[in-house]
Tab-separated table of C-alpha atoms and ligand atoms in Angstrom:
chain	number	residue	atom	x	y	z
A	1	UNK	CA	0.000	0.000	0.000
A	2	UNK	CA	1.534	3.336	-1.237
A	3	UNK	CA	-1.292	5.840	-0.561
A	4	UNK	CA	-4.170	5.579	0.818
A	5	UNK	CA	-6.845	7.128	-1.549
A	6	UNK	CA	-9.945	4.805	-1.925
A	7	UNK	CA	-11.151	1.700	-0.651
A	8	UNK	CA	-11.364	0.361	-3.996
A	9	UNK	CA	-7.529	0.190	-4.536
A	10	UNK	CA	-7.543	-2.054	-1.190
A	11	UNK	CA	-7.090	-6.165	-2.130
A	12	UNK	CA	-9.691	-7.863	0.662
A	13	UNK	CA	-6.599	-8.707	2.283
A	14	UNK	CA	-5.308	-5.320	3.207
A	15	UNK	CA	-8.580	-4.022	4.312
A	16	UNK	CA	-8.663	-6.792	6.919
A	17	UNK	CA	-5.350	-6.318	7.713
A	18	UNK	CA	-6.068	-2.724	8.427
A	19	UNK	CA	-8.935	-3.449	11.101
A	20	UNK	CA	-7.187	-6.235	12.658
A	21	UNK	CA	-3.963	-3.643	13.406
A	22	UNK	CA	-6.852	-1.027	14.041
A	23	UNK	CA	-8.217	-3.457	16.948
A	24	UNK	CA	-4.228	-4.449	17.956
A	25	UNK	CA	-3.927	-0.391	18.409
A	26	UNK	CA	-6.877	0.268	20.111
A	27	UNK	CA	-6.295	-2.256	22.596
A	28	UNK	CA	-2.454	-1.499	23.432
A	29	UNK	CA	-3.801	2.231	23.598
A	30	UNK	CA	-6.215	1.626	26.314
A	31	UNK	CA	-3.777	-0.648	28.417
A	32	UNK	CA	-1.742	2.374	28.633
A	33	UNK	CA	-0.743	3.628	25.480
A	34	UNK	CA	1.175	3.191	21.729
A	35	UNK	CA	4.255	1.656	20.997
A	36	UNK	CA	5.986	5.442	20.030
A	37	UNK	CA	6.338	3.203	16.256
A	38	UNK	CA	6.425	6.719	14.325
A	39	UNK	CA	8.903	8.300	16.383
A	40	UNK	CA	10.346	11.178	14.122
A	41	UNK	CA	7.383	10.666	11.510
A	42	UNK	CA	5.490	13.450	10.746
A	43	UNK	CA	1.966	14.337	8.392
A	44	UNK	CA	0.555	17.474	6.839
A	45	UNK	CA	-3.076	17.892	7.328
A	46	UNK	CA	-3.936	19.794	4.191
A	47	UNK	CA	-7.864	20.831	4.761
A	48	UNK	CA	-9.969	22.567	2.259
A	49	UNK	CA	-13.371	22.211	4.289
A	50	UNK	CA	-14.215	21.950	7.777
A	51	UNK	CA	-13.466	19.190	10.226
A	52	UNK	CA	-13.374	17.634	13.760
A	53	UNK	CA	-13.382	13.981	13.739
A	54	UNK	CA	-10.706	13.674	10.512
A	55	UNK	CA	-8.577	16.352	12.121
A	56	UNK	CA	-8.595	15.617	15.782
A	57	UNK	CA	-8.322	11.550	15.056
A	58	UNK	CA	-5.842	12.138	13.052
A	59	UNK	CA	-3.710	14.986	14.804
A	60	UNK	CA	-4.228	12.706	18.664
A	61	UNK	CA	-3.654	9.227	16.342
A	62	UNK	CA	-0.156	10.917	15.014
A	63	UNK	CA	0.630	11.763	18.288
A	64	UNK	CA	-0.333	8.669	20.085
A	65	UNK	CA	2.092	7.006	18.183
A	66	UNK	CA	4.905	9.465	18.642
A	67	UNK	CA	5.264	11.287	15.531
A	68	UNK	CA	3.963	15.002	14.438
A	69	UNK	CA	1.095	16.475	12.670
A	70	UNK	CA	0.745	19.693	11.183
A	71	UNK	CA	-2.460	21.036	10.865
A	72	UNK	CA	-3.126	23.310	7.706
A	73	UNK	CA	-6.432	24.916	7.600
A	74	UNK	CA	-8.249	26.333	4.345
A	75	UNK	CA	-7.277	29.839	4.572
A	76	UNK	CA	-3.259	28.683	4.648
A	77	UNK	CA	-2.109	27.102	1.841
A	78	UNK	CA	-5.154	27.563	-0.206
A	79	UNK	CA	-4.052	24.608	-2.506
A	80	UNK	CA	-5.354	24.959	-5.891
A	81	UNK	CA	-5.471	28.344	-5.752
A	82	UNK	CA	-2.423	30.433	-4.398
A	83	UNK	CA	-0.591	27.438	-5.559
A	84	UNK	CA	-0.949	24.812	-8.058
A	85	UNK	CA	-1.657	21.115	-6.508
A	86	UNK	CA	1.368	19.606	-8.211
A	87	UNK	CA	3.784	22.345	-6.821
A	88	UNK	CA	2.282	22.021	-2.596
A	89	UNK	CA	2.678	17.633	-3.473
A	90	UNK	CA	6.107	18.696	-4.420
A	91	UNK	CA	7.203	20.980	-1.747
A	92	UNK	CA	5.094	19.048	0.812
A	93	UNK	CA	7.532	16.008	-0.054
A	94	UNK	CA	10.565	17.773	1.155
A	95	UNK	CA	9.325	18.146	4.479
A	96	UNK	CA	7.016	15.772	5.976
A	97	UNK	CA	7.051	12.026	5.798
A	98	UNK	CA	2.793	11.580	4.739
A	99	UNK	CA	0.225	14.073	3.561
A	100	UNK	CA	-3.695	13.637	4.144
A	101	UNK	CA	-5.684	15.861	2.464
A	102	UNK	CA	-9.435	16.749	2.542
A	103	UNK	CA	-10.433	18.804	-0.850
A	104	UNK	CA	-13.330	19.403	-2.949
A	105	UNK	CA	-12.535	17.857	-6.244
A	106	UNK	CA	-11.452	14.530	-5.774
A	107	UNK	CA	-8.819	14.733	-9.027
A	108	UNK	CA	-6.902	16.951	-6.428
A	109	UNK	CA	-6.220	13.803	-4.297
A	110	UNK	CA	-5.151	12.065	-7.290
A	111	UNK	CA	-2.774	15.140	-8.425
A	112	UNK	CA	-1.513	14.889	-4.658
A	113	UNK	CA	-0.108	11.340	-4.970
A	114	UNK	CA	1.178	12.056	-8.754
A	115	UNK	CA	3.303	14.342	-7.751
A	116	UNK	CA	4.475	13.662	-4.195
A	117	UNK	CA	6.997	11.240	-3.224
A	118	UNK	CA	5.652	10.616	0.114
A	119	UNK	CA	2.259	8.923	0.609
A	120	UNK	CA	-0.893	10.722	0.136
A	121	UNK	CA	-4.123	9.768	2.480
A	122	UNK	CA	-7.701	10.593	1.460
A	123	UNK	CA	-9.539	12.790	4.411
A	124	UNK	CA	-12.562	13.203	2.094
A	125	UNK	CA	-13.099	14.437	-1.419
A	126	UNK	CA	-16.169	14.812	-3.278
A	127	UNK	CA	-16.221	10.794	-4.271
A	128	UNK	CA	-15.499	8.851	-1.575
A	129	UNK	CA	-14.118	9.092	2.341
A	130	UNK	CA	-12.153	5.648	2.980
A	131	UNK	CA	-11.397	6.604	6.280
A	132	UNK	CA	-14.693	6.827	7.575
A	133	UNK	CA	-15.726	3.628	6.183
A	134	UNK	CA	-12.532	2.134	6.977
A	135	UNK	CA	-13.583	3.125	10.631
A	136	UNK	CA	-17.157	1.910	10.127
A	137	UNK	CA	-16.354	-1.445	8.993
A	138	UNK	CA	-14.252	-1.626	12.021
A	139	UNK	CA	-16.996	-0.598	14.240
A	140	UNK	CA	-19.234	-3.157	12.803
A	141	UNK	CA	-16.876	-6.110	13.306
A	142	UNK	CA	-16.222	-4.918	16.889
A	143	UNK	CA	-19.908	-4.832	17.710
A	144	UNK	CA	-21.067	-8.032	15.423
A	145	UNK	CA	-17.778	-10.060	15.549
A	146	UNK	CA	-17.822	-10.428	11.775
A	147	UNK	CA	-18.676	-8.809	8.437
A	148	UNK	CA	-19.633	-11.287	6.163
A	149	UNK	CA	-23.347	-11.722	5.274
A	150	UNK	CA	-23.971	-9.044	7.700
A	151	UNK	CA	-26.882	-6.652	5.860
A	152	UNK	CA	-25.633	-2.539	5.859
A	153	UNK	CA	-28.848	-0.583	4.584
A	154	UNK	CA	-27.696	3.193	3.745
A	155	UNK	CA	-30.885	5.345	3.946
A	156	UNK	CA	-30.282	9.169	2.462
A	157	UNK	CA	-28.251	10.768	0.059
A	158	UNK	CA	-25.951	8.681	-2.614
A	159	UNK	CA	-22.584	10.821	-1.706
A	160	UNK	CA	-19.094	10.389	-1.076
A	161	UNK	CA	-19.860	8.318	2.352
A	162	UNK	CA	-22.424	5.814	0.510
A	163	UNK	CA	-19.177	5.381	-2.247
A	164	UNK	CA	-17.046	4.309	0.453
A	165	UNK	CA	-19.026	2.296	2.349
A	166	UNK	CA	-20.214	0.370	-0.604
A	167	UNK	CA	-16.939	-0.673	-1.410
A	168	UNK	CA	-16.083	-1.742	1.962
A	169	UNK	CA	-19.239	-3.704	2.491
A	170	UNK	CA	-18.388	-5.284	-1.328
A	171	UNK	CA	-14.908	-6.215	-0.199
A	172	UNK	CA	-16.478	-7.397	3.508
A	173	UNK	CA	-18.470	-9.884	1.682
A	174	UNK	CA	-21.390	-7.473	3.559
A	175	UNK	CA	-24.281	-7.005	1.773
A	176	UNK	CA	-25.304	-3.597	0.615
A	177	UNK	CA	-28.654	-1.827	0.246
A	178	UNK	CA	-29.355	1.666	-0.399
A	179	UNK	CA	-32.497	4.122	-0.476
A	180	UNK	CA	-32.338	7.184	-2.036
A	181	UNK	CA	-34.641	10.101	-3.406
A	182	UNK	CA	-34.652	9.319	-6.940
A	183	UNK	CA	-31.861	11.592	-8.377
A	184	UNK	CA	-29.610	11.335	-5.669
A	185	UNK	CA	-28.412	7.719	-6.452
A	186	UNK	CA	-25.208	6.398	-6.670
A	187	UNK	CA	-24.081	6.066	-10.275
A	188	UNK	CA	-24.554	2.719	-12.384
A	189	UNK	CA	-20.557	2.931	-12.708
A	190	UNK	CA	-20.029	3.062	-8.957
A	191	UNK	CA	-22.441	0.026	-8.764
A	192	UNK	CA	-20.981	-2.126	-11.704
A	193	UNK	CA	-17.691	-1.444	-9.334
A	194	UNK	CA	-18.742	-2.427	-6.155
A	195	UNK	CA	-20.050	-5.269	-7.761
A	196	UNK	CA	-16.423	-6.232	-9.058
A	197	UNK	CA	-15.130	-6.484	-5.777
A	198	UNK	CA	-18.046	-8.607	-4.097
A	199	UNK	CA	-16.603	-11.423	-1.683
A	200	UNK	CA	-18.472	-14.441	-0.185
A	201	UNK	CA	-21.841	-13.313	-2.544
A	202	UNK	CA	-22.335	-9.854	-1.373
A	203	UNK	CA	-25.081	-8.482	-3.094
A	204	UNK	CA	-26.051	-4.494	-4.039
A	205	UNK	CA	-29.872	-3.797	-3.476
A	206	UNK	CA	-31.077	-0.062	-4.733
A	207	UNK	CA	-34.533	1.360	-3.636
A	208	UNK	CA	-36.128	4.437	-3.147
A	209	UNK	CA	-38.181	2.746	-0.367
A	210	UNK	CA	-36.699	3.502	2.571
A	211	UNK	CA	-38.322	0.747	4.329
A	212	UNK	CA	-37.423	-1.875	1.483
A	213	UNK	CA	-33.847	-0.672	2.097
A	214	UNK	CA	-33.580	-1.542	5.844
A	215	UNK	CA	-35.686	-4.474	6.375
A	216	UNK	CA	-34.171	-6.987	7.967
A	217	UNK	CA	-31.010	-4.944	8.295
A	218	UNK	CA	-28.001	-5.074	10.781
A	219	UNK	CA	-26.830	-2.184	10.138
A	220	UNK	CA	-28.562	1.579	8.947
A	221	UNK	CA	-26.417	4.090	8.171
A	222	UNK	CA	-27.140	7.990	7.169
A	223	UNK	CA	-25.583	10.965	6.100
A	224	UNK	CA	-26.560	14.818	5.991
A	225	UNK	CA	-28.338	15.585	2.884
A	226	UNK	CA	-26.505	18.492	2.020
A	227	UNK	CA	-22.442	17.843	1.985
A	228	UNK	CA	-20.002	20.391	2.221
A	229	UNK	CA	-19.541	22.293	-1.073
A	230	UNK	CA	-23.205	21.755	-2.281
A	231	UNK	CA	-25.015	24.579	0.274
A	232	UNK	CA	-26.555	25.902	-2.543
A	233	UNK	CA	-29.089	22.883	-3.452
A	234	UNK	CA	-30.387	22.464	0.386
A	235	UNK	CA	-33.178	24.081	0.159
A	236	UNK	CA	-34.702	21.573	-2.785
A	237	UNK	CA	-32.655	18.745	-1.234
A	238	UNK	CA	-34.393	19.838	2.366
A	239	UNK	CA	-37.457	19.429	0.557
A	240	UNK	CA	-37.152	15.780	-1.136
A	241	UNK	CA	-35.372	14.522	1.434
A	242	UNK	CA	-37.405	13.940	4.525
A	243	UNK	CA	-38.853	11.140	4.047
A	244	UNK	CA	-35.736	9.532	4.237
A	245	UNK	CA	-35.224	10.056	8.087
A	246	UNK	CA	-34.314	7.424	10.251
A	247	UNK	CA	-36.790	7.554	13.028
A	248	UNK	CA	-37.738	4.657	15.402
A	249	UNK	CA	-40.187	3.893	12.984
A	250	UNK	CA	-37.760	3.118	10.443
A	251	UNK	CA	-35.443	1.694	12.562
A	252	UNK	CA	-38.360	-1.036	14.385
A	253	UNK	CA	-38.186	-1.968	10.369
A	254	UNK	CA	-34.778	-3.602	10.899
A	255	UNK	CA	-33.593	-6.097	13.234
A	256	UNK	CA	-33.692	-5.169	16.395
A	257	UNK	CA	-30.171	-5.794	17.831
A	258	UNK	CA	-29.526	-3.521	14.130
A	259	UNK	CA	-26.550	-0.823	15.053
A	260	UNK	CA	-27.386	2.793	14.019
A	261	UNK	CA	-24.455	4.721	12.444
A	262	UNK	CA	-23.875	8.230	10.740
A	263	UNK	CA	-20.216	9.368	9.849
A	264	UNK	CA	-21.425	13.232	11.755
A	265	UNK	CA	-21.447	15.834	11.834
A	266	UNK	CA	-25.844	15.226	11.975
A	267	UNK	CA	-27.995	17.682	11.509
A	268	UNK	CA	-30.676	16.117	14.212
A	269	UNK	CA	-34.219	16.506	13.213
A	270	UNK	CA	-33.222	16.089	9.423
A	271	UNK	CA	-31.698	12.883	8.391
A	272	UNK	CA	-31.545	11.254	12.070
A	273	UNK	CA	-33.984	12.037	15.235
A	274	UNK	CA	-32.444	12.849	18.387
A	275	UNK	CA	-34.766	9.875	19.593
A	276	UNK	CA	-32.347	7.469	17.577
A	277	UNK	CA	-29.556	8.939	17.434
A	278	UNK	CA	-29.390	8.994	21.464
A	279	UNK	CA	-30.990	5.523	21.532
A	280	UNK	CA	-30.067	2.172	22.320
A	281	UNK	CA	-29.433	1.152	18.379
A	282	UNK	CA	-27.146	4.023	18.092
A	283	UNK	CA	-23.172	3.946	18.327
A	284	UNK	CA	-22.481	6.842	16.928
A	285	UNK	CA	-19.898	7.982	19.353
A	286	UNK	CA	-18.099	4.939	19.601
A	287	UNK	CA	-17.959	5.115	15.715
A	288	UNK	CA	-16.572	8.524	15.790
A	289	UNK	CA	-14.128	7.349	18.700
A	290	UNK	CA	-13.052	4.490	16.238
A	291	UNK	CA	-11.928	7.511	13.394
A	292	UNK	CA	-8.664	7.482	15.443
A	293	UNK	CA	-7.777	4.189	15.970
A	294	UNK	CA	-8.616	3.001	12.275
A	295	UNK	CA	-6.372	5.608	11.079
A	296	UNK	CA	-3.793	4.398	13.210
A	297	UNK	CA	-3.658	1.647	11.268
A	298	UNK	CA	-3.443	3.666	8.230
A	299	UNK	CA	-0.858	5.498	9.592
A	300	UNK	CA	1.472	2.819	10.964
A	301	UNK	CA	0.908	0.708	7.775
A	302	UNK	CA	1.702	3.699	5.632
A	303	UNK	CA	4.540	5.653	7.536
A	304	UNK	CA	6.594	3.099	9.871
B	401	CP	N1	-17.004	12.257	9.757
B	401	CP	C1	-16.109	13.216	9.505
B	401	CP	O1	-15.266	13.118	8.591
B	401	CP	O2	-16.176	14.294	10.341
B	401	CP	P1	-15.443	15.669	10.155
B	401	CP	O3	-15.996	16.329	8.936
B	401	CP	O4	-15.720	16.457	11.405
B	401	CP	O5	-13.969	15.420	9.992
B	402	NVA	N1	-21.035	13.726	3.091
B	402	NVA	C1	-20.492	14.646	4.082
B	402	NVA	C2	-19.575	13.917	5.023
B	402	NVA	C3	-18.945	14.743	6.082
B	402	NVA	C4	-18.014	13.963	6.948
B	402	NVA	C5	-19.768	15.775	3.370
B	402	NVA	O1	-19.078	15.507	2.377
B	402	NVA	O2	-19.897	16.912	3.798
């Protein structure tokens, strides 16, 4: 593993490789620390949007394991803009030993590892987030000891998140259903893709039902409707999108041990009620929590 840009470039292999060290990381963390295995390491945290979870789990993970982080917010290097992507991947190189970056356009993550000669980790783009669903996979194994034939129903919009996690479920041998507004799908490319890269028979159901989508479910996951960069469409999104809530209702659809899960920041009272989202289903914090320990693994794989 060179970079780490999109769950699809991950063999099967690697991916469970990754949560197994995640889990190995996690545990020698809470018996009293990390193993300083990055000692004299150090990342640039190139942000072009907001953050907390990416930036804090990776700043603390970094730091946990005894290197350095550098945080660069978007008013700094303005990458893309004050300078051209190849020419920051270039003169990023000469200093640090790693560079995540979270952008808009997601061809600026793939200019980032062109031209850099030090790996290049994906903190969200516009197509995909690998290390939330990295993370989420690992949540889901923690919580249901295994992955395969497990049933993940994504209810909401067909973004960067639902990319992700439709890989990893593919590559999980977990099967994957989605509901969206009509419109708001994922594409039949992304599909025909996650279908390539089905283990032990995984299988892709699509709806616009959201109660299709989770039935008999072990999983439902959500996102906001509105991502970062498309503020502009929220008021027609706010209005299609409701129906595709998860509210108890919804979730009594599903099995009943199913785990609730939503990458966050929510926007309670849209996509997720504060009934579920503080409920027993929910494990949305420990989810969050998990950000930094699956990127651990990320790290250490990448950067030891
Ligand atoms: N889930 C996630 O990536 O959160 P942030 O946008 O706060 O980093
Ligand atoms: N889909 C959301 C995820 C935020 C972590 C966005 O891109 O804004």
């Amino acid at each position: 593993m060179k970079h780490f840009l999109s769950i699809a470039e991950l063999a099967p292999q690697e991916l469970h490789n990754l949560l197994e060290l995640a889990d190995k990381l996690k545990r020698e963390w809470r018996n009293g620390g990390n193993a300083p295995i990055l000692k004299g390491k150090s990342i640039a945290l190139v942000f072009q949007k907001p953050s907390l979870r990416t930036r804090v789990s990776f700043e603390m993970g970094m730091v946990h394991l005894g290197g350095y982080a550098l945080y660069l917010s978007p008013n700094e290097i303005k990458m893309g803009g004050r300078e051209s992507v190849p020419d920051v991947a270039r003169v990023l190189s000469g200093y640090v030993d790693g560079v995540m970056a979270r952008v808009f356009a997601h061809e600026h993550i793939l200019q980032l590892a062109e031209y850099s000669s030090v790996p290049i980790i994906n903190g969200l783009s516009d197509y995909n987030h690998p290390a939330q669903a990295l993370a989420d996979f690992f949540t889901i194994w923690e919580y249901k000891k295994n992955l395969e034939g497990l049933k993940l129903a994504y209810v909401g919009d067909g973004n960067n998140v639902a990319r992700s996690l439709l890989f990893a479920a593919m590559k999980s041998g977990t099967h994957f259903s989605i509901a969206t507004p009509a419109g708001y799908e994922l594409t039949a490319g992304d599909l025909e893709l996650g279908r390539s890269f089905s283990q032990a028979g995984a299988q892709i159901e699509t709806h616009h039902d959201p109660a299709a989508a989770v039935a008999d479910a072990d999983v439902i996951y959500t996102d906001v409707w509105t991502s970062m960069g498309q503020e502009e469409e929220s008021a027609e999104r706010l209005k299609l999108f409701p129906p595709y809530q998860i509210n108890q209702q919804l979730v009594s659809k599903a099995k009943p041990d199913c785990l609730v899960m939503h990458c966050l920041p929510a926007h309670r009272g849209e996509e997720i009620t504060d009934e579920v989202a503080d409920g027993p289903n929910s494990v949305l914090f420990p989810q969050a929590e998990n950000r930094m320990h699956a990127q651990k693994a990320v790290l250490a794989t990448l950067l030891a």
